[in-house]
PDB file of C-alpha atoms in Angstrom:
ATOM      1  CA  MET A 156       0.494  -1.952  15.630  1.00 53.00           C
ATOM      2  CA  ILE A 157      -2.318  -3.088  13.737  1.00 55.00           C
ATOM      3  CA  HIS A 158      -1.931  -6.372  15.920  1.00 54.00           C
ATOM      4  CA  GLU A 159      -2.463  -4.416  19.145  1.00 54.00           C
ATOM      5  CA  ILE A 160      -5.656  -2.735  17.875  1.00 56.00           C
ATOM      6  CA  ASN A 161      -7.380  -4.984  15.340  1.00 58.00           C
ATOM      7  CA  PRO A 162      -6.999  -8.520  16.936  1.00 63.00           C
ATOM      8  CA  GLU A 163      -9.566  -9.177  14.933  1.00 64.00           C
ATOM      9  CA  TYR A 164      -7.355 -10.652  11.891  1.00 58.00           C
ATOM     10  CA  PHE A 165      -4.796 -12.901  12.907  1.00 68.00           C
ATOM     11  CA  PRO A 166      -5.544 -15.852  14.324  1.00 71.00           C
ATOM     12  CA  LEU A 167      -6.519 -16.972  17.991  1.00 70.00           C
ATOM     13  CA  GLY A 168      -3.307 -18.314  19.700  1.00 75.00           C
ATOM     14  CA  ASP A 169      -0.724 -15.313  17.742  1.00 76.00           C
ATOM     15  CA  GLN A 170       2.152 -14.606  19.855  1.00 82.00           C
ATOM     16  CA  THR A 171       2.521 -11.073  18.094  1.00 80.00           C
ATOM     17  CA  ILE A 172       1.753  -9.363  20.814  1.00 79.00           C
ATOM     18  CA  ARG A 173       3.097 -10.823  23.391  1.00 84.00           C
ATOM     19  CA  MET A 174       6.766 -11.466  21.713  1.00 88.00           C
ATOM     20  CA  LYS A 175       6.767  -7.360  20.727  1.00 87.00           C
ATOM     21  CA  LYS A 176       5.927  -6.237  23.907  1.00 88.00           C
ATOM     22  CA  LYS A 177       8.758  -7.920  26.034  1.00 91.00           C
ATOM     23  CA  SER A 178      10.633  -6.340  23.035  1.00 92.00           C
ATOM     24  CA  ILE A 179       9.531  -2.880  23.774  1.00 90.00           C
ATOM     25  CA  PHE A 180       9.964  -2.970  27.174  1.00 91.00           C
ATOM     26  CA  ASN A 181      13.394  -4.592  27.106  1.00 92.00           C
ATOM     27  CA  CYS A 182      14.918  -2.374  24.558  1.00 93.00           C
ATOM     28  CA  ASP A 183      17.089   0.303  24.620  1.00 94.00           C
ATOM     29  CA  HIS A 184      14.930   2.589  22.044  1.00 96.00           C
ATOM     30  CA  ILE A 185      12.605   2.107  19.279  1.00 94.00           C
ATOM     31  CA  ILE A 186      12.592   3.038  15.293  1.00 94.00           C
ATOM     32  CA  CYS A 187       9.157   3.465  13.731  1.00 94.00           C
ATOM     33  CA  VAL A 188       8.464   3.637  10.373  1.00 92.00           C
ATOM     34  CA  SER A 189       6.012   6.622  10.411  1.00 92.00           C
ATOM     35  CA  ASN A 190       4.663   8.755  12.673  1.00 94.00           C
ATOM     36  CA  SER A 191       0.969   6.868  12.641  1.00 92.00           C
ATOM     37  CA  THR A 192       2.641   3.621  13.575  1.00 91.00           C
ATOM     38  CA  ARG A 193       4.443   5.863  16.415  1.00 93.00           C
ATOM     39  CA  GLU A 194       1.259   7.276  18.098  1.00 93.00           C
ATOM     40  CA  ASP A 195      -0.072   3.901  17.493  1.00 90.00           C
ATOM     41  CA  LEU A 196       2.301   3.151  19.542  1.00 91.00           C
ATOM     42  CA  LEU A 197       2.993   5.387  22.488  1.00 93.00           C
ATOM     43  CA  ASN A 198      -1.129   4.782  22.904  1.00 90.00           C
ATOM     44  CA  CYS A 199      -1.063   1.263  23.001  1.00 89.00           C
ATOM     45  CA  TYR A 200       1.631   1.326  25.752  1.00 90.00           C
ATOM     46  CA  SER A 201       3.488   3.086  28.198  1.00 90.00           C
ATOM     47  CA  ILE A 202       6.267   4.248  27.752  1.00 91.00           C
ATOM     48  CA  SER A 203       8.329   7.442  26.641  1.00 93.00           C
ATOM     49  CA  ASP A 204       7.947   9.969  23.664  1.00 93.00           C
ATOM     50  CA  LYS A 205      11.502   9.868  24.194  1.00 93.00           C
ATOM     51  CA  LYS A 206      11.981   6.232  22.841  1.00 94.00           C
ATOM     52  CA  VAL A 207      10.617   6.253  20.093  1.00 95.00           C
ATOM     53  CA  THR A 208      11.810   8.092  16.773  1.00 96.00           C
ATOM     54  CA  VAL A 209      10.421   8.301  12.992  1.00 95.00           C
ATOM     55  CA  ILE A 210      12.010   6.246   9.945  1.00 95.00           C
ATOM     56  CA  HIS A 211      10.476   6.038   6.755  1.00 94.00           C
ATOM     57  CA  HIS A 212      11.070   3.747   4.440  1.00 93.00           C
ATOM     58  CA  GLY A 213      14.017   4.548   1.862  1.00 92.00           C
ATOM     59  CA  ILE A 214      13.185   3.087  -1.701  1.00 89.00           C
ATOM     60  CA  SER A 215      16.438   0.993  -3.545  1.00 81.00           C
ATOM     61  CA  LEU A 216      14.259   0.032  -6.943  1.00 78.00           C
ATOM     62  CA  SER A 217      16.022   1.410  -9.623  1.00 77.00           C
ATOM     63  CA  ASP A 218      14.532   1.446 -12.746  1.00 74.00           C
ATOM     64  CA  VAL A 219      14.705  -0.955 -15.683  1.00 71.00           C
ATOM     65  CA  THR A 220      15.320  -0.721 -19.950  1.00 60.00           C
ATOM     66  CA  SER A 221      13.499  -4.345 -20.093  1.00 62.00           C
ATOM     67  CA  SER A 222      10.550  -4.490 -22.458  1.00 61.00           C
ATOM     68  CA  PRO A 223       7.737  -6.245 -19.915  1.00 60.00           C
ATOM     69  CA  LYS A 224       6.336  -9.638 -20.379  1.00 69.00           C
ATOM     70  CA  LYS A 225       2.507  -9.371 -22.168  1.00 82.00           C
ATOM     71  CA  LEU A 226       0.232  -6.841 -20.728  1.00 88.00           C
ATOM     72  CA  PRO A 227      -3.328  -5.971 -21.290  1.00 92.00           C
ATOM     73  CA  ASN A 228      -3.611  -2.553 -23.078  1.00 91.00           C
ATOM     74  CA  LYS A 229      -5.296  -0.902 -19.404  1.00 95.00           C
ATOM     75  CA  PHE A 230      -5.300  -2.074 -16.280  1.00 97.00           C
ATOM     76  CA  ILE A 231      -5.499  -1.652 -12.625  1.00 97.00           C
ATOM     77  CA  LEU A 232      -2.302  -2.761 -10.770  1.00 98.00           C
ATOM     78  CA  HIS A 233      -2.214  -4.223  -6.911  1.00 98.00           C
ATOM     79  CA  VAL A 234       0.489  -4.600  -5.041  1.00 98.00           C
ATOM     80  CA  GLY A 235       1.458  -7.337  -1.953  1.00 96.00           C
ATOM     81  CA  LYS A 236      -1.005  -9.177   0.308  1.00 95.00           C
ATOM     82  CA  ARG A 237      -4.006  -9.355  -0.146  1.00 96.00           C
ATOM     83  CA  GLY A 238      -5.859 -10.929   3.564  1.00 92.00           C
ATOM     84  CA  GLY A 239      -7.796  -9.732   6.208  1.00 90.00           C
ATOM     85  CA  TYR A 240      -7.195  -5.725   7.412  1.00 93.00           C
ATOM     86  CA  LYS A 241      -5.770  -5.834   3.013  1.00 96.00           C
ATOM     87  CA  ASN A 242      -9.672  -5.432   1.792  1.00 97.00           C
ATOM     88  CA  PHE A 243      -9.257  -7.174  -1.598  1.00 98.00           C
ATOM     89  CA  ILE A 244     -12.490  -9.131  -1.535  1.00 97.00           C
ATOM     90  CA  ASN A 245     -13.747  -5.398  -1.089  1.00 98.00           C
ATOM     91  CA  PHE A 246     -11.647  -3.719  -3.867  1.00 98.00           C
ATOM     92  CA  ILE A 247     -12.288  -7.324  -5.990  1.00 98.00           C
ATOM     93  CA  ARG A 248     -16.427  -5.958  -5.808  1.00 98.00           C
ATOM     94  CA  SER A 249     -15.790  -3.296  -6.333  1.00 98.00           C
ATOM     95  CA  TYR A 250     -13.717  -3.051  -9.711  1.00 98.00           C
ATOM     96  CA  SER A 251     -16.717  -5.375 -10.365  1.00 98.00           C
ATOM     97  CA  LEU A 252     -18.960  -2.316 -10.997  1.00 97.00           C
ATOM     98  CA  ILE A 253     -16.016  -0.099 -12.640  1.00 97.00           C
ATOM     99  CA  LEU A 254     -16.513  -3.320 -15.005  1.00 96.00           C
ATOM    100  CA  GLU A 255     -20.157  -2.642 -16.168  1.00 95.00           C
ATOM    101  CA  LYS A 256     -19.180   1.268 -17.644  1.00 95.00           C
ATOM    102  CA  ARG A 257     -15.325   0.746 -18.460  1.00 95.00           C
ATOM    103  CA  SER A 258     -14.988  -2.712 -19.769  1.00 94.00           C
ATOM    104  CA  ASP A 259     -11.701  -2.410 -21.594  1.00 95.00           C
ATOM    105  CA  ILE A 260     -10.057  -2.333 -18.003  1.00 96.00           C
ATOM    106  CA  PHE A 261      -8.106  -5.642 -16.427  1.00 98.00           C
ATOM    107  CA  LEU A 262      -6.396  -6.113 -13.022  1.00 98.00           C
ATOM    108  CA  VAL A 263      -3.678  -7.041 -12.599  1.00 97.00           C
ATOM    109  CA  VAL A 264      -2.952  -8.287  -9.123  1.00 98.00           C
ATOM    110  CA  PHE A 265       1.069  -8.883  -7.822  1.00 96.00           C
ATOM    111  CA  GLY A 266       2.714 -10.125  -5.577  1.00 95.00           C
ATOM    112  CA  GLY A 267       0.972 -11.564  -2.709  1.00 94.00           C
ATOM    113  CA  GLY A 268       0.781 -15.555  -3.838  1.00 91.00           C
ATOM    114  CA  GLY A 269      -1.650 -17.515  -5.624  1.00 91.00           C
ATOM    115  CA  SER A 270      -5.623 -16.356  -5.854  1.00 94.00           C
ATOM    116  CA  SER A 271      -6.766 -17.663  -2.819  1.00 95.00           C
ATOM    117  CA  ARG A 272      -9.533 -19.835  -2.034  1.00 95.00           C
ATOM    118  CA  GLU A 273     -11.892 -17.052  -1.068  1.00 96.00           C
ATOM    119  CA  GLU A 274     -10.807 -14.825  -3.744  1.00 97.00           C
ATOM    120  CA  GLU A 275     -11.913 -17.565  -6.429  1.00 96.00           C
ATOM    121  CA  VAL A 276     -15.141 -17.913  -5.179  1.00 97.00           C
ATOM    122  CA  ILE A 277     -15.184 -13.958  -5.171  1.00 97.00           C
ATOM    123  CA  ILE A 278     -13.647 -13.690  -8.943  1.00 97.00           C
ATOM    124  CA  ASN A 279     -15.642 -16.377 -10.481  1.00 96.00           C
ATOM    125  CA  THR A 280     -19.177 -15.341  -8.819  1.00 97.00           C
ATOM    126  CA  LEU A 281     -18.398 -12.025  -9.946  1.00 97.00           C
ATOM    127  CA  LYS A 282     -18.239 -13.242 -13.755  1.00 96.00           C
ATOM    128  CA  LEU A 283     -14.209 -11.848 -13.667  1.00 96.00           C
ATOM    129  CA  TYR A 284     -12.584 -14.794 -14.510  1.00 89.00           C
ATOM    130  CA  ASN A 285     -10.781 -13.293 -16.970  1.00 92.00           C
ATOM    131  CA  ARG A 286     -10.282 -10.180 -16.050  1.00 96.00           C
ATOM    132  CA  VAL A 287      -8.001 -10.711 -12.972  1.00 97.00           C
ATOM    133  CA  ILE A 288      -4.862 -11.870 -13.718  1.00 96.00           C
ATOM    134  CA  PHE A 289      -2.441 -12.919 -11.035  1.00 96.00           C
ATOM    135  CA  ILE A 290       1.686 -12.600 -11.420  1.00 93.00           C
ATOM    136  CA  ASN A 291       5.048 -13.325  -9.277  1.00 92.00           C
ATOM    137  CA  GLY A 292       7.762 -11.847 -10.184  1.00 90.00           C
ATOM    138  CA  SER A 293      10.986 -10.169  -9.870  1.00 89.00           C
ATOM    139  CA  ASP A 294      11.511  -6.889  -9.119  1.00 90.00           C
ATOM    140  CA  ASP A 295      11.522  -5.929 -13.024  1.00 90.00           C
ATOM    141  CA  VAL A 296       8.044  -7.873 -13.216  1.00 91.00           C
ATOM    142  CA  LEU A 297       6.914  -5.505 -10.864  1.00 93.00           C
ATOM    143  CA  ILE A 298       8.745  -2.346 -12.068  1.00 93.00           C
ATOM    144  CA  ASN A 299       7.133  -2.753 -15.116  1.00 93.00           C
ATOM    145  CA  LEU A 300       3.548  -2.964 -14.075  1.00 95.00           C
ATOM    146  CA  TYR A 301       4.418   0.184 -12.603  1.00 94.00           C
ATOM    147  CA  LYS A 302       5.532   1.856 -15.292  1.00 92.00           C
ATOM    148  CA  ASN A 303       2.073   0.464 -17.807  1.00 93.00           C
ATOM    149  CA  ALA A 304      -0.011   0.527 -15.160  1.00 95.00           C
ATOM    150  CA  LEU A 305      -2.840   2.991 -15.413  1.00 94.00           C
ATOM    151  CA  CYS A 306      -2.913   3.284 -11.471  1.00 94.00           C
ATOM    152  CA  LEU A 307      -2.197   1.151  -8.447  1.00 96.00           C
ATOM    153  CA  VAL A 308      -5.227   0.841  -6.152  1.00 98.00           C
ATOM    154  CA  SER A 309      -4.603   0.159  -2.490  1.00 98.00           C
ATOM    155  CA  ALA A 310      -8.169  -0.706  -0.156  1.00 98.00           C
ATOM    156  CA  SER A 311      -6.164  -1.516   2.882  1.00 97.00           C
ATOM    157  CA  LEU A 312      -8.166  -0.490   6.600  1.00 95.00           C
ATOM    158  CA  PHE A 313      -4.974   0.137   7.894  1.00 91.00           C
ATOM    159  CA  GLU A 314      -0.973  -0.010   7.776  1.00 92.00           C
ATOM    160  CA  GLY A 315       2.030   0.466   9.251  1.00 89.00           C
ATOM    161  CA  PHE A 316       3.343   2.056   6.343  1.00 93.00           C
ATOM    162  CA  GLY A 317       2.864   1.177   2.458  1.00 94.00           C
ATOM    163  CA  MET A 318       5.485   0.585   0.641  1.00 95.00           C
ATOM    164  CA  PRO A 319       3.842  -0.013  -3.029  1.00 96.00           C
ATOM    165  CA  LEU A 320       2.764   3.754  -2.656  1.00 96.00           C
ATOM    166  CA  ILE A 321       6.354   4.904  -2.172  1.00 95.00           C
ATOM    167  CA  GLU A 322       7.205   2.788  -5.247  1.00 95.00           C
ATOM    168  CA  ALA A 323       4.266   3.690  -7.064  1.00 94.00           C
ATOM    169  CA  GLN A 324       5.276   7.565  -6.805  1.00 92.00           C
ATOM    170  CA  TYR A 325       8.991   6.715  -8.482  1.00 91.00           C
ATOM    171  CA  PHE A 326       7.807   5.535 -10.870  1.00 92.00           C
ATOM    172  CA  ARG A 327       4.730   7.605 -11.852  1.00 89.00           C
ATOM    173  CA  CYS A 328       2.107   5.351 -11.748  1.00 93.00           C
ATOM    174  CA  PRO A 329      -1.080   6.947 -10.417  1.00 92.00           C
ATOM    175  CA  ILE A 330      -2.351   6.006  -7.066  1.00 94.00           C
ATOM    176  CA  ILE A 331      -6.170   6.102  -5.793  1.00 95.00           C
ATOM    177  CA  CYS A 332      -6.048   4.492  -2.034  1.00 97.00           C
ATOM    178  CA  SER A 333      -7.872   3.702   1.218  1.00 98.00           C
ATOM    179  CA  ASP A 334      -8.308   7.330   3.226  1.00 97.00           C
ATOM    180  CA  ILE A 335      -6.271   6.346   6.174  1.00 96.00           C
ATOM    181  CA  LYS A 336      -4.126   8.242   7.896  1.00 94.00           C
ATOM    182  CA  ILE A 337      -0.792   6.368   6.957  1.00 94.00           C
ATOM    183  CA  TYR A 338      -1.298   7.125   3.353  1.00 96.00           C
ATOM    184  CA  ARG A 339      -1.947  10.344   4.224  1.00 94.00           C
ATOM    185  CA  GLU A 340       1.007  10.532   6.143  1.00 94.00           C
ATOM    186  CA  ILE A 341       3.156   9.213   3.503  1.00 93.00           C
ATOM    187  CA  ILE A 342       1.863  10.073   0.111  1.00 91.00           C
ATOM    188  CA  LYS A 343       0.641  13.427   1.059  1.00 84.00           C
ATOM    189  CA  PHE A 344      -1.778  15.330  -1.737  1.00 80.00           C
ATOM    190  CA  GLY A 345       0.247  12.311  -4.077  1.00 85.00           C
ATOM    191  CA  GLY A 346      -2.912  10.189  -4.608  1.00 88.00           C
ATOM    192  CA  VAL A 347      -6.865  10.363  -4.824  1.00 91.00           C
ATOM    193  CA  PHE A 348      -8.649   8.578  -1.623  1.00 95.00           C
ATOM    194  CA  PHE A 349     -12.196   6.777  -1.071  1.00 97.00           C
ATOM    195  CA  ASP A 350     -13.594   4.760   1.993  1.00 98.00           C
ATOM    196  CA  PRO A 351     -12.278   1.736   1.690  1.00 97.00           C
ATOM    197  CA  THR A 352     -15.441   0.703   3.889  1.00 97.00           C
ATOM    198  CA  ASP A 353     -17.557   1.809   0.765  1.00 98.00           C
ATOM    199  CA  ILE A 354     -18.261   0.042  -2.357  1.00 98.00           C
ATOM    200  CA  ASP A 355     -19.829   2.147  -4.209  1.00 98.00           C
ATOM    201  CA  ASN A 356     -17.691   5.257  -2.910  1.00 98.00           C
ATOM    202  CA  MET A 357     -14.563   3.197  -4.329  1.00 98.00           C
ATOM    203  CA  SER A 358     -15.512   2.307  -7.360  1.00 97.00           C
ATOM    204  CA  VAL A 359     -17.204   5.777  -7.920  1.00 97.00           C
ATOM    205  CA  VAL A 360     -13.470   7.858  -7.499  1.00 95.00           C
ATOM    206  CA  ILE A 361     -11.473   5.403  -9.537  1.00 95.00           C
ATOM    207  CA  LEU A 362     -13.776   5.553 -12.224  1.00 94.00           C
ATOM    208  CA  ASP A 363     -13.661   9.079 -12.072  1.00 92.00           C
ATOM    209  CA  PHE A 364     -10.085   8.905 -12.296  1.00 90.00           C
ATOM    210  CA  LEU A 365      -9.803   6.895 -15.397  1.00 88.00           C
ATOM    211  CA  GLU A 366     -12.648   8.518 -16.575  1.00 86.00           C
ATOM    212  CA  ASN A 367     -10.715  11.954 -15.572  1.00 80.00           C
ATOM    213  CA  SER A 368      -6.546  12.219 -15.535  1.00 67.00           C
ATOM    214  CA  ASP A 369      -5.995  15.181 -17.358  1.00 65.00           C
ATOM    215  CA  CYS A 370      -4.349  16.329 -13.587  1.00 65.00           C
ATOM    216  CA  LEU A 371      -0.417  14.041 -14.423  1.00 66.00           C
ATOM    217  CA  ASN A 372       1.228  16.496 -14.345  1.00 64.00           C
ATOM    218  CA  THR A 373       0.287  18.169 -11.601  1.00 68.00           C
ATOM    219  CA  TYR A 374       0.377  14.697  -9.761  1.00 72.00           C
ATOM    220  CA  ASN A 375       3.976  14.710 -11.313  1.00 72.00           C
ATOM    221  CA  LEU A 376       4.710  17.549  -9.540  1.00 74.00           C
ATOM    222  CA  LEU A 377       3.740  17.210  -6.239  1.00 76.00           C
ATOM    223  CA  CYS A 378       5.276  13.452  -6.647  1.00 81.00           C
ATOM    224  CA  GLU A 379       8.670  14.234  -7.297  1.00 79.00           C
ATOM    225  CA  LYS A 380       8.554  16.531  -4.014  1.00 81.00           C
ATOM    226  CA  ASN A 381       7.430  13.914  -1.567  1.00 86.00           C
ATOM    227  CA  LEU A 382       9.039  11.338  -2.467  1.00 88.00           C
ATOM    228  CA  LYS A 383      12.676  12.632  -1.472  1.00 86.00           C
ATOM    229  CA  LYS A 384      11.869  12.732   1.929  1.00 88.00           C
ATOM    230  CA  TYR A 385      12.644   8.859   1.012  1.00 92.00           C
ATOM    231  CA  THR A 386      15.899   7.987   0.578  1.00 91.00           C
ATOM    232  CA  VAL A 387      18.010   5.435   2.007  1.00 93.00           C
ATOM    233  CA  GLU A 388      21.353   7.899   2.120  1.00 93.00           C
ATOM    234  CA  LYS A 389      18.775   9.765   4.581  1.00 93.00           C
ATOM    235  CA  MET A 390      17.394   6.058   5.993  1.00 95.00           C
ATOM    236  CA  SER A 391      20.843   5.359   6.826  1.00 96.00           C
ATOM    237  CA  LYS A 392      21.748   8.185   8.678  1.00 96.00           C
ATOM    238  CA  LYS A 393      18.315   8.205  10.587  1.00 96.00           C
ATOM    239  CA  HIS A 394      19.143   4.582  11.894  1.00 96.00           C
ATOM    240  CA  LEU A 395      23.042   5.986  12.346  1.00 96.00           C
ATOM    241  CA  SER A 396      21.769   8.652  14.225  1.00 96.00           C
ATOM    242  CA  VAL A 397      20.248   6.792  17.085  1.00 95.00           C
ATOM    243  CA  TYR A 398      23.378   4.530  16.862  1.00 95.00           C
ATOM    244  CA  GLU A 399      25.783   6.505  17.740  1.00 95.00           C
ATOM    245  CA  GLY A 400      23.535   8.563  20.520  1.00 92.00           C
ATOM    246  CA  LEU A 401      23.201   5.017  22.454  1.00 92.00           C
ATOM    247  CA  LEU A 402      27.202   4.340  22.401  1.00 89.00           C
TER     248      LEU A 402
END
């Protein structure tokens, strides 16, 4: 429901809201990927809550045995798109503050295409051109990044779900992320949270984790418990139940 709640992040003339509204009122049932999305949907449109079911995504990545391509010894990982509400530019600013105290840490950015003009400007302005590495590739590449990163960071201002966080938990990659309701919903206590509107707070929280990562055993136990909700089998059975209920 990001388009409805925060239209300022999308181009003028974007037809997503119009098309979505038509589908919402013409369909027999709606499946939302999170309780957060369901809540936003019911707040935005006058529809019965009985018409809406929440089914979380299931994780489908499997482990790999191949060696990763050459990576920095120590790096923070960012995964996925980076524009607008993803808040990546502020994360870059926060990363520059982290480097003032931890000059040994790189930032690896996977997916979302190559660097944009705006990103290049801020990276050059902050003199980060040898510290930020953009990578695109297959699931095998991504899995190796999860397995070797110090942590995954997501600074989004809002989301409908957050699949990289679940993937990171699966591969026991620590998560440091925005304190937003969807992230609280999907990873529970299996992460460290910061204020995505506060660059200083973002850097302080990340640095604190990097300097005090002695809680990893507890983190791994929390991940194992949380991940039981996000299997493809559970997701498929719930979808089938909804479809059968409409027959």
